[in-house]
JSON list of C-alpha atoms in Angstrom, two decimals:
[
{"chain": "A", "resi": 149, "resn": "ALA", "atom": "CA", "xyz": [119.13, -115.91, -100.64]},
{"chain": "A", "resi": 150, "resn": "GLN", "atom": "CA", "xyz": [119.28, -112.86, -102.69]},
{"chain": "A", "resi": 151, "resn": "SER", "atom": "CA", "xyz": [116.67, -110.90, -104.41]},
{"chain": "A", "resi": 152, "resn": "VAL", "atom": "CA", "xyz": [116.05, -107.39, -106.09]},
{"chain": "A", "resi": 153, "resn": "THR", "atom": "CA", "xyz": [112.46, -105.55, -106.28]},
{"chain": "A", "resi": 154, "resn": "GLN", "atom": "CA", "xyz": [112.49, -102.63, -108.63]},
{"chain": "A", "resi": 155, "resn": "LEU", "atom": "CA", "xyz": [109.41, -100.46, -107.90]},
{"chain": "A", "resi": 156, "resn": "GLY", "atom": "CA", "xyz": [108.01, -98.86, -110.92]},
{"chain": "A", "resi": 157, "resn": "SER", "atom": "CA", "xyz": [107.95, -100.86, -114.27]},
{"chain": "A", "resi": 158, "resn": "HIS", "atom": "CA", "xyz": [108.04, -97.60, -116.52]},
{"chain": "A", "resi": 159, "resn": "VAL", "atom": "CA", "xyz": [108.97, -93.83, -115.26]},
{"chain": "A", "resi": 160, "resn": "SER", "atom": "CA", "xyz": [108.58, -90.97, -117.47]},
{"chain": "A", "resi": 161, "resn": "VAL", "atom": "CA", "xyz": [110.34, -87.39, -116.98]},
{"chain": "A", "resi": 162, "resn": "SER", "atom": "CA", "xyz": [111.05, -84.53, -119.02]},
{"chain": "A", "resi": 163, "resn": "GLU", "atom": "CA", "xyz": [114.31, -83.73, -120.65]},
{"chain": "A", "resi": 164, "resn": "GLY", "atom": "CA", "xyz": [116.27, -81.78, -118.20]},
{"chain": "A", "resi": 165, "resn": "ALA", "atom": "CA", "xyz": [114.46, -83.54, -115.16]},
{"chain": "A", "resi": 166, "resn": "LEU", "atom": "CA", "xyz": [115.63, -85.62, -112.47]},
{"chain": "A", "resi": 167, "resn": "VAL", "atom": "CA", "xyz": [115.63, -89.60, -113.21]},
{"chain": "A", "resi": 168, "resn": "LEU", "atom": "CA", "xyz": [115.17, -91.32, -109.87]},
{"chain": "A", "resi": 169, "resn": "LEU", "atom": "CA", "xyz": [115.05, -95.39, -110.30]},
{"chain": "A", "resi": 170, "resn": "ARG", "atom": "CA", "xyz": [114.57, -97.32, -107.53]},
{"chain": "A", "resi": 171, "resn": "CYS", "atom": "CA", "xyz": [116.08, -100.45, -106.40]},
{"chain": "A", "resi": 172, "resn": "ASN", "atom": "CA", "xyz": [115.62, -102.50, -103.14]},
{"chain": "A", "resi": 173, "resn": "TYR", "atom": "CA", "xyz": [117.46, -105.73, -102.30]},
{"chain": "A", "resi": 174, "resn": "SER", "atom": "CA", "xyz": [117.60, -108.57, -100.02]},
{"chain": "A", "resi": 175, "resn": "SER", "atom": "CA", "xyz": [120.90, -110.25, -99.35]},
{"chain": "A", "resi": 176, "resn": "SER", "atom": "CA", "xyz": [122.16, -112.74, -96.68]},
{"chain": "A", "resi": 177, "resn": "VAL", "atom": "CA", "xyz": [125.62, -111.44, -96.84]},
{"chain": "A", "resi": 178, "resn": "PRO", "atom": "CA", "xyz": [126.98, -108.17, -97.78]},
{"chain": "A", "resi": 179, "resn": "PRO", "atom": "CA", "xyz": [126.10, -107.66, -101.42]},
{"chain": "A", "resi": 180, "resn": "TYR", "atom": "CA", "xyz": [127.54, -106.51, -104.52]},
{"chain": "A", "resi": 181, "resn": "LEU", "atom": "CA", "xyz": [125.04, -104.51, -106.31]},
{"chain": "A", "resi": 182, "resn": "PHE", "atom": "CA", "xyz": [124.90, -103.36, -109.79]},
{"chain": "A", "resi": 183, "resn": "TRP", "atom": "CA", "xyz": [122.83, -101.16, -112.35]},
{"chain": "A", "resi": 184, "resn": "TYR", "atom": "CA", "xyz": [122.67, -102.43, -116.04]},
{"chain": "A", "resi": 185, "resn": "VAL", "atom": "CA", "xyz": [121.17, -100.41, -119.29]},
{"chain": "A", "resi": 186, "resn": "GLN", "atom": "CA", "xyz": [119.59, -102.06, -122.09]},
{"chain": "A", "resi": 187, "resn": "TYR", "atom": "CA", "xyz": [118.91, -99.93, -124.96]},
{"chain": "A", "resi": 188, "resn": "PRO", "atom": "CA", "xyz": [116.49, -101.34, -127.73]},
{"chain": "A", "resi": 189, "resn": "ASN", "atom": "CA", "xyz": [117.88, -104.53, -129.30]},
{"chain": "A", "resi": 190, "resn": "GLN", "atom": "CA", "xyz": [121.01, -104.50, -127.63]},
{"chain": "A", "resi": 191, "resn": "GLY", "atom": "CA", "xyz": [122.74, -106.30, -124.95]},
{"chain": "A", "resi": 192, "resn": "LEU", "atom": "CA", "xyz": [123.24, -105.11, -121.09]},
{"chain": "A", "resi": 193, "resn": "GLN", "atom": "CA", "xyz": [125.98, -102.52, -120.38]},
{"chain": "A", "resi": 194, "resn": "LEU", "atom": "CA", "xyz": [127.12, -101.99, -116.86]},
{"chain": "A", "resi": 195, "resn": "LEU", "atom": "CA", "xyz": [126.14, -98.61, -115.66]},
{"chain": "A", "resi": 196, "resn": "LEU", "atom": "CA", "xyz": [127.83, -98.79, -112.27]},
{"chain": "A", "resi": 197, "resn": "LYS", "atom": "CA", "xyz": [128.57, -101.45, -109.45]},
{"chain": "A", "resi": 198, "resn": "TYR", "atom": "CA", "xyz": [128.77, -101.03, -105.52]},
{"chain": "A", "resi": 199, "resn": "THR", "atom": "CA", "xyz": [131.47, -103.38, -104.13]},
{"chain": "A", "resi": 200, "resn": "SER", "atom": "CA", "xyz": [131.44, -101.98, -100.31]},
{"chain": "A", "resi": 201, "resn": "ALA", "atom": "CA", "xyz": [133.86, -99.16, -101.07]},
{"chain": "A", "resi": 202, "resn": "ALA", "atom": "CA", "xyz": [132.07, -95.47, -101.10]},
{"chain": "A", "resi": 203, "resn": "THR", "atom": "CA", "xyz": [128.64, -95.91, -100.77]},
{"chain": "A", "resi": 204, "resn": "LEU", "atom": "CA", "xyz": [128.04, -93.14, -103.15]},
{"chain": "A", "resi": 205, "resn": "VAL", "atom": "CA", "xyz": [128.80, -94.84, -106.33]},
{"chain": "A", "resi": 206, "resn": "LYS", "atom": "CA", "xyz": [129.24, -92.73, -109.89]},
{"chain": "A", "resi": 207, "resn": "GLY", "atom": "CA", "xyz": [129.09, -94.58, -113.05]},
{"chain": "A", "resi": 208, "resn": "ILE", "atom": "CA", "xyz": [128.77, -93.70, -116.80]},
{"chain": "A", "resi": 209, "resn": "ASN", "atom": "CA", "xyz": [126.70, -91.20, -118.56]},
{"chain": "A", "resi": 210, "resn": "GLY", "atom": "CA", "xyz": [126.13, -89.12, -115.66]},
{"chain": "A", "resi": 211, "resn": "PHE", "atom": "CA", "xyz": [124.28, -91.65, -113.64]},
{"chain": "A", "resi": 212, "resn": "GLU", "atom": "CA", "xyz": [125.15, -92.20, -109.64]},
{"chain": "A", "resi": 213, "resn": "ALA", "atom": "CA", "xyz": [123.50, -94.73, -107.34]},
{"chain": "A", "resi": 214, "resn": "GLU", "atom": "CA", "xyz": [123.84, -94.45, -103.22]},
{"chain": "A", "resi": 215, "resn": "PHE", "atom": "CA", "xyz": [123.94, -97.71, -101.30]},
{"chain": "A", "resi": 216, "resn": "LYS", "atom": "CA", "xyz": [121.88, -97.25, -97.97]},
{"chain": "A", "resi": 217, "resn": "LYS", "atom": "CA", "xyz": [122.13, -100.22, -95.90]},
{"chain": "A", "resi": 218, "resn": "SER", "atom": "CA", "xyz": [119.42, -99.21, -93.26]},
{"chain": "A", "resi": 219, "resn": "GLU", "atom": "CA", "xyz": [117.02, -99.05, -96.26]},
{"chain": "A", "resi": 220, "resn": "THR", "atom": "CA", "xyz": [118.57, -101.84, -98.08]},
{"chain": "A", "resi": 221, "resn": "SER", "atom": "CA", "xyz": [118.04, -99.61, -101.39]},
{"chain": "A", "resi": 222, "resn": "PHE", "atom": "CA", "xyz": [120.53, -98.73, -104.22]},
{"chain": "A", "resi": 223, "resn": "HIS", "atom": "CA", "xyz": [118.55, -96.30, -106.22]},
{"chain": "A", "resi": 224, "resn": "LEU", "atom": "CA", "xyz": [119.77, -94.58, -109.26]},
{"chain": "A", "resi": 225, "resn": "THR", "atom": "CA", "xyz": [119.77, -91.23, -110.05]},
{"chain": "A", "resi": 226, "resn": "LYS", "atom": "CA", "xyz": [120.75, -88.65, -112.81]},
{"chain": "A", "resi": 227, "resn": "PRO", "atom": "CA", "xyz": [120.21, -84.99, -112.41]},
{"chain": "A", "resi": 228, "resn": "SER", "atom": "CA", "xyz": [119.02, -83.87, -115.89]},
{"chain": "A", "resi": 229, "resn": "ALA", "atom": "CA", "xyz": [117.58, -86.57, -118.15]},
{"chain": "A", "resi": 230, "resn": "HIS", "atom": "CA", "xyz": [118.68, -86.54, -121.57]},
{"chain": "A", "resi": 231, "resn": "MET", "atom": "CA", "xyz": [116.57, -88.00, -124.58]},
{"chain": "A", "resi": 232, "resn": "SER", "atom": "CA", "xyz": [119.41, -90.58, -125.00]},
{"chain": "A", "resi": 233, "resn": "ASP", "atom": "CA", "xyz": [118.81, -92.21, -121.54]},
{"chain": "A", "resi": 234, "resn": "ALA", "atom": "CA", "xyz": [115.50, -93.63, -122.59]},
{"chain": "A", "resi": 235, "resn": "ALA", "atom": "CA", "xyz": [116.30, -97.38, -122.33]},
{"chain": "A", "resi": 236, "resn": "GLU", "atom": "CA", "xyz": [115.57, -100.31, -119.78]},
{"chain": "A", "resi": 237, "resn": "TYR", "atom": "CA", "xyz": [117.41, -100.21, -116.69]},
{"chain": "A", "resi": 238, "resn": "PHE", "atom": "CA", "xyz": [118.05, -103.41, -114.59]},
{"chain": "A", "resi": 239, "resn": "CYS", "atom": "CA", "xyz": [119.14, -103.52, -110.80]},
{"chain": "A", "resi": 240, "resn": "ALA", "atom": "CA", "xyz": [121.15, -106.79, -109.82]},
{"chain": "A", "resi": 241, "resn": "VAL", "atom": "CA", "xyz": [122.75, -108.31, -106.83]},
{"chain": "A", "resi": 242, "resn": "SER", "atom": "CA", "xyz": [125.36, -110.77, -106.09]},
{"chain": "A", "resi": 243, "resn": "ALA", "atom": "CA", "xyz": [126.27, -112.46, -103.01]},
{"chain": "A", "resi": 244, "resn": "ARG", "atom": "CA", "xyz": [129.79, -111.96, -103.81]},
{"chain": "A", "resi": 245, "resn": "ASP", "atom": "CA", "xyz": [129.81, -114.98, -105.96]},
{"chain": "A", "resi": 246, "resn": "ASP", "atom": "CA", "xyz": [129.35, -115.69, -109.86]},
{"chain": "A", "resi": 247, "resn": "LYS", "atom": "CA", "xyz": [125.59, -115.55, -109.98]},
{"chain": "A", "resi": 248, "resn": "LEU", "atom": "CA", "xyz": [123.70, -112.02, -110.45]},
{"chain": "A", "resi": 249, "resn": "ILE", "atom": "CA", "xyz": [120.32, -111.99, -110.00]},
{"chain": "A", "resi": 250, "resn": "PHE", "atom": "CA", "xyz": [118.18, -109.33, -111.83]},
{"chain": "A", "resi": 251, "resn": "GLY", "atom": "CA", "xyz": [115.14, -107.33, -110.83]},
{"chain": "A", "resi": 252, "resn": "THR", "atom": "CA", "xyz": [112.43, -107.03, -113.42]},
{"chain": "A", "resi": 253, "resn": "GLY", "atom": "CA", "xyz": [113.32, -103.89, -114.88]},
{"chain": "A", "resi": 254, "resn": "THR", "atom": "CA", "xyz": [112.28, -100.31, -115.28]},
{"chain": "A", "resi": 255, "resn": "ARG", "atom": "CA", "xyz": [111.59, -98.72, -118.37]},
{"chain": "A", "resi": 256, "resn": "LEU", "atom": "CA", "xyz": [112.53, -95.06, -118.60]},
{"chain": "A", "resi": 257, "resn": "GLN", "atom": "CA", "xyz": [111.05, -92.60, -121.07]},
{"chain": "A", "resi": 258, "resn": "VAL", "atom": "CA", "xyz": [112.04, -89.34, -121.69]},
{"chain": "A", "resi": 259, "resn": "PHE", "atom": "CA", "xyz": [109.88, -86.43, -123.33]},
{"chain": "A", "resi": 260, "resn": "PRO", "atom": "CA", "xyz": [110.94, -83.30, -124.81]},
{"chain": "B", "resi": 158, "resn": "SER", "atom": "CA", "xyz": [135.76, -104.95, -120.07]},
{"chain": "B", "resi": 159, "resn": "ALA", "atom": "CA", "xyz": [135.55, -107.39, -122.80]},
{"chain": "B", "resi": 160, "resn": "VAL", "atom": "CA", "xyz": [134.20, -107.39, -126.43]},
{"chain": "B", "resi": 161, "resn": "ILE", "atom": "CA", "xyz": [131.50, -110.06, -127.06]},
{"chain": "B", "resi": 162, "resn": "SER", "atom": "CA", "xyz": [129.78, -111.34, -130.15]},
{"chain": "B", "resi": 163, "resn": "GLN", "atom": "CA", "xyz": [126.90, -113.57, -130.82]},
{"chain": "B", "resi": 164, "resn": "LYS", "atom": "CA", "xyz": [125.74, -115.41, -133.62]},
{"chain": "B", "resi": 165, "resn": "PRO", "atom": "CA", "xyz": [123.26, -115.42, -135.18]},
{"chain": "B", "resi": 166, "resn": "SER", "atom": "CA", "xyz": [121.97, -111.92, -133.98]},
{"chain": "B", "resi": 167, "resn": "ARG", "atom": "CA", "xyz": [118.45, -112.89, -134.77]},
{"chain": "B", "resi": 168, "resn": "ASP", "atom": "CA", "xyz": [116.71, -115.91, -136.27]},
{"chain": "B", "resi": 169, "resn": "ILE", "atom": "CA", "xyz": [112.94, -117.22, -137.08]},
{"chain": "B", "resi": 170, "resn": "CYS", "atom": "CA", "xyz": [112.87, -121.25, -136.60]},
{"chain": "B", "resi": 171, "resn": "GLN", "atom": "CA", "xyz": [110.10, -123.86, -136.93]},
{"chain": "B", "resi": 172, "resn": "ARG", "atom": "CA", "xyz": [108.64, -125.50, -134.27]},
{"chain": "B", "resi": 173, "resn": "GLY", "atom": "CA", "xyz": [110.43, -128.78, -133.50]},
{"chain": "B", "resi": 174, "resn": "THR", "atom": "CA", "xyz": [113.42, -127.64, -134.73]},
{"chain": "B", "resi": 175, "resn": "SER", "atom": "CA", "xyz": [117.12, -126.63, -133.13]},
{"chain": "B", "resi": 176, "resn": "LEU", "atom": "CA", "xyz": [119.10, -123.60, -133.08]},
{"chain": "B", "resi": 177, "resn": "THR", "atom": "CA", "xyz": [122.88, -123.41, -131.87]},
{"chain": "B", "resi": 178, "resn": "ILE", "atom": "CA", "xyz": [124.00, -119.88, -130.49]},
{"chain": "B", "resi": 179, "resn": "GLN", "atom": "CA", "xyz": [127.54, -118.77, -130.78]},
{"chain": "B", "resi": 180, "resn": "CYS", "atom": "CA", "xyz": [129.31, -116.67, -128.28]},
{"chain": "B", "resi": 181, "resn": "GLN", "atom": "CA", "xyz": [133.13, -115.50, -128.88]},
{"chain": "B", "resi": 182, "resn": "VAL", "atom": "CA", "xyz": [135.23, -113.18, -126.42]},
{"chain": "B", "resi": 183, "resn": "ASP", "atom": "CA", "xyz": [137.97, -111.22, -127.38]},
{"chain": "B", "resi": 184, "resn": "SER", "atom": "CA", "xyz": [140.09, -112.37, -124.64]},
{"chain": "B", "resi": 185, "resn": "GLN", "atom": "CA", "xyz": [140.47, -115.73, -122.23]},
{"chain": "B", "resi": 186, "resn": "VAL", "atom": "CA", "xyz": [137.62, -115.69, -119.53]},
{"chain": "B", "resi": 187, "resn": "THR", "atom": "CA", "xyz": [137.02, -118.15, -116.55]},
{"chain": "B", "resi": 188, "resn": "MET", "atom": "CA", "xyz": [133.31, -118.05, -116.53]},
{"chain": "B", "resi": 189, "resn": "MET", "atom": "CA", "xyz": [130.63, -117.80, -119.29]},
{"chain": "B", "resi": 190, "resn": "PHE", "atom": "CA", "xyz": [127.04, -117.55, -118.47]},
{"chain": "B", "resi": 191, "resn": "TRP", "atom": "CA", "xyz": [123.61, -118.12, -120.67]},
{"chain": "B", "resi": 192, "resn": "TYR", "atom": "CA", "xyz": [120.83, -116.08, -120.02]},
{"chain": "B", "resi": 193, "resn": "ARG", "atom": "CA", "xyz": [117.24, -116.15, -121.13]},
{"chain": "B", "resi": 194, "resn": "GLN", "atom": "CA", "xyz": [115.18, -113.08, -121.41]},
{"chain": "B", "resi": 195, "resn": "GLN", "atom": "CA", "xyz": [111.35, -113.36, -122.47]},
{"chain": "B", "resi": 196, "resn": "PRO", "atom": "CA", "xyz": [109.72, -110.93, -123.82]},
{"chain": "B", "resi": 197, "resn": "GLY", "atom": "CA", "xyz": [108.96, -107.92, -121.61]},
{"chain": "B", "resi": 198, "resn": "GLN", "atom": "CA", "xyz": [110.78, -109.64, -118.82]},
{"chain": "B", "resi": 199, "resn": "SER", "atom": "CA", "xyz": [114.10, -109.53, -116.90]},
{"chain": "B", "resi": 200, "resn": "LEU", "atom": "CA", "xyz": [116.99, -112.15, -117.23]},
{"chain": "B", "resi": 201, "resn": "THR", "atom": "CA", "xyz": [116.81, -115.45, -116.04]},
{"chain": "B", "resi": 202, "resn": "LEU", "atom": "CA", "xyz": [120.06, -117.42, -115.97]},
{"chain": "B", "resi": 203, "resn": "ILE", "atom": "CA", "xyz": [120.00, -120.63, -117.60]},
{"chain": "B", "resi": 204, "resn": "ALA", "atom": "CA", "xyz": [123.49, -121.84, -117.08]},
{"chain": "B", "resi": 205, "resn": "THR", "atom": "CA", "xyz": [127.20, -121.52, -116.02]},
{"chain": "B", "resi": 206, "resn": "ALA", "atom": "CA", "xyz": [129.66, -122.74, -118.81]},
{"chain": "B", "resi": 207, "resn": "ASN", "atom": "CA", "xyz": [132.84, -123.84, -117.62]},
{"chain": "B", "resi": 208, "resn": "GLN", "atom": "CA", "xyz": [135.69, -124.78, -119.77]},
{"chain": "B", "resi": 209, "resn": "GLY", "atom": "CA", "xyz": [136.66, -128.45, -119.24]},
{"chain": "B", "resi": 210, "resn": "SER", "atom": "CA", "xyz": [133.47, -129.25, -117.54]},
{"chain": "B", "resi": 211, "resn": "GLU", "atom": "CA", "xyz": [129.93, -129.90, -117.71]},
{"chain": "B", "resi": 212, "resn": "ALA", "atom": "CA", "xyz": [127.77, -126.77, -117.77]},
{"chain": "B", "resi": 213, "resn": "THR", "atom": "CA", "xyz": [125.94, -126.24, -114.78]},
{"chain": "B", "resi": 214, "resn": "TYR", "atom": "CA", "xyz": [122.19, -125.23, -114.97]},
{"chain": "B", "resi": 215, "resn": "GLU", "atom": "CA", "xyz": [119.63, -123.67, -112.76]},
{"chain": "B", "resi": 216, "resn": "SER", "atom": "CA", "xyz": [116.48, -124.93, -111.59]},
{"chain": "B", "resi": 217, "resn": "GLY", "atom": "CA", "xyz": [114.00, -125.43, -114.41]},
{"chain": "B", "resi": 218, "resn": "PHE", "atom": "CA", "xyz": [116.62, -125.65, -116.97]},
{"chain": "B", "resi": 219, "resn": "VAL", "atom": "CA", "xyz": [117.96, -129.08, -118.56]},
{"chain": "B", "resi": 220, "resn": "ILE", "atom": "CA", "xyz": [120.59, -130.11, -120.49]},
{"chain": "B", "resi": 221, "resn": "ASP", "atom": "CA", "xyz": [118.73, -132.26, -122.96]},
{"chain": "B", "resi": 222, "resn": "LYS", "atom": "CA", "xyz": [116.64, -129.04, -123.94]},
{"chain": "B", "resi": 223, "resn": "PHE", "atom": "CA", "xyz": [119.56, -126.50, -123.56]},
{"chain": "B", "resi": 224, "resn": "PRO", "atom": "CA", "xyz": [122.75, -128.33, -124.30]},
{"chain": "B", "resi": 225, "resn": "ILE", "atom": "CA", "xyz": [125.95, -126.00, -123.87]},
{"chain": "B", "resi": 226, "resn": "SER", "atom": "CA", "xyz": [129.38, -126.43, -125.27]},
{"chain": "B", "resi": 227, "resn": "ARG", "atom": "CA", "xyz": [132.47, -124.76, -123.77]},
{"chain": "B", "resi": 228, "resn": "PRO", "atom": "CA", "xyz": [135.47, -126.23, -125.99]},
{"chain": "B", "resi": 229, "resn": "ASN", "atom": "CA", "xyz": [138.04, -123.34, -124.91]},
{"chain": "B", "resi": 230, "resn": "LEU", "atom": "CA", "xyz": [138.17, -120.07, -122.84]},
{"chain": "B", "resi": 231, "resn": "THR", "atom": "CA", "xyz": [137.16, -117.47, -125.57]},
{"chain": "B", "resi": 232, "resn": "PHE", "atom": "CA", "xyz": [134.02, -119.54, -126.95]},
{"chain": "B", "resi": 233, "resn": "SER", "atom": "CA", "xyz": [130.60, -121.25, -125.91]},
{"chain": "B", "resi": 234, "resn": "THR", "atom": "CA", "xyz": [127.60, -122.45, -127.74]},
{"chain": "B", "resi": 235, "resn": "LEU", "atom": "CA", "xyz": [123.95, -122.78, -126.61]},
{"chain": "B", "resi": 236, "resn": "THR", "atom": "CA", "xyz": [121.40, -125.06, -128.45]},
{"chain": "B", "resi": 237, "resn": "VAL", "atom": "CA", "xyz": [117.76, -124.53, -127.86]},
{"chain": "B", "resi": 238, "resn": "SER", "atom": "CA", "xyz": [116.42, -127.94, -129.04]},
{"chain": "B", "resi": 239, "resn": "ASN", "atom": "CA", "xyz": [112.84, -129.02, -130.00]},
{"chain": "B", "resi": 240, "resn": "MET", "atom": "CA", "xyz": [111.50, -125.44, -130.10]},
{"chain": "B", "resi": 241, "resn": "SER", "atom": "CA", "xyz": [108.04, -124.23, -129.35]},
{"chain": "B", "resi": 242, "resn": "PRO", "atom": "CA", "xyz": [106.83, -120.88, -129.50]},
{"chain": "B", "resi": 243, "resn": "GLU", "atom": "CA", "xyz": [107.35, -120.62, -125.36]},
{"chain": "B", "resi": 244, "resn": "ASP", "atom": "CA", "xyz": [110.82, -120.70, -126.43]},
{"chain": "B", "resi": 245, "resn": "SER", "atom": "CA", "xyz": [110.84, -117.19, -128.40]},
{"chain": "B", "resi": 246, "resn": "SER", "atom": "CA", "xyz": [113.08, -115.23, -126.17]},
{"chain": "B", "resi": 247, "resn": "ILE", "atom": "CA", "xyz": [116.38, -113.13, -126.32]},
{"chain": "B", "resi": 248, "resn": "TYR", "atom": "CA", "xyz": [119.61, -115.14, -125.41]},
{"chain": "B", "resi": 249, "resn": "LEU", "atom": "CA", "xyz": [122.40, -113.64, -124.02]},
{"chain": "B", "resi": 250, "resn": "CYS", "atom": "CA", "xyz": [125.50, -114.64, -123.14]},
{"chain": "B", "resi": 251, "resn": "SER", "atom": "CA", "xyz": [127.87, -112.99, -120.57]},
{"chain": "B", "resi": 252, "resn": "VAL", "atom": "CA", "xyz": [131.42, -113.54, -119.09]},
{"chain": "B", "resi": 253, "resn": "GLU", "atom": "CA", "xyz": [133.15, -113.00, -116.11]},
{"chain": "B", "resi": 254, "resn": "ARG", "atom": "CA", "xyz": [136.79, -112.64, -115.39]},
{"chain": "B", "resi": 255, "resn": "GLY", "atom": "CA", "xyz": [136.56, -114.01, -111.84]},
{"chain": "B", "resi": 256, "resn": "GLY", "atom": "CA", "xyz": [136.57, -112.55, -108.61]},
{"chain": "B", "resi": 257, "resn": "PRO", "atom": "CA", "xyz": [136.93, -110.39, -106.54]},
{"chain": "B", "resi": 258, "resn": "ILE", "atom": "CA", "xyz": [134.37, -108.36, -107.92]},
{"chain": "B", "resi": 259, "resn": "TYR", "atom": "CA", "xyz": [132.43, -110.85, -110.05]},
{"chain": "B", "resi": 260, "resn": "GLU", "atom": "CA", "xyz": [131.45, -108.30, -112.74]},
{"chain": "B", "resi": 261, "resn": "GLN", "atom": "CA", "xyz": [129.74, -109.56, -115.91]},
{"chain": "B", "resi": 262, "resn": "PHE", "atom": "CA", "xyz": [130.06, -108.59, -119.30]},
{"chain": "B", "resi": 263, "resn": "PHE", "atom": "CA", "xyz": [126.93, -109.12, -122.04]},
{"chain": "B", "resi": 264, "resn": "GLY", "atom": "CA", "xyz": [126.96, -110.04, -125.47]},
{"chain": "B", "resi": 265, "resn": "PRO", "atom": "CA", "xyz": [124.24, -108.14, -127.78]},
{"chain": "B", "resi": 266, "resn": "GLY", "atom": "CA", "xyz": [121.83, -111.02, -127.57]},
{"chain": "B", "resi": 267, "resn": "THR", "atom": "CA", "xyz": [120.10, -113.39, -130.07]},
{"chain": "B", "resi": 268, "resn": "ARG", "atom": "CA", "xyz": [116.44, -112.70, -130.84]},
{"chain": "B", "resi": 269, "resn": "LEU", "atom": "CA", "xyz": [114.83, -115.97, -131.33]},
{"chain": "B", "resi": 270, "resn": "THR", "atom": "CA", "xyz": [111.13, -116.26, -132.81]},
{"chain": "B", "resi": 271, "resn": "VAL", "atom": "CA", "xyz": [109.70, -119.83, -132.98]},
{"chain": "B", "resi": 272, "resn": "LEU", "atom": "CA", "xyz": [106.72, -120.08, -135.27]}
]
């Protein structure tokens, strides 16, 4: 079975600071991993995905994530936070089938 | 990617009534999914809607409460039946074009409040 744990339901950073959102997964098969972002009153938008190619994945809006099998992690980072990055971020895992299992989400706040 | 629209975008309903949510995609897709996002929580899959067959429901969700239609490859509906305040949630549809990546694209969601 697959599961995802997102450490920290809320993360606050200053504008220009590093963003680090943590995601650990459990999967019985080599997983596909995804990060989605949800802006207020909107649906989910795909930020990036890992599909067993390069372990360092670059996504939209300057975000990237690194797949570390030894740590079963897929943390999301951005070198410099922008006010527009304030949103809810969800990590999700797929056992290479149709089902996505979502984490509980991390709300990112960015202060000026 | 895919452009997905949902109607209505939000609604306020009375206890005991039913609401049908529509999901329209701009191109043909193989798989469509319906999720529920309760206030302050993550997404939970309700069911998978396949064209030409019965929807497949996840544990804890039943067809009598959440009937789903999938009449063609670009459209699906989810009905929330006999609503109670506990059904107040955001309901999202998503689509997937098929393997090998199984990437899902989401609609904007329907925000439902049940009084």
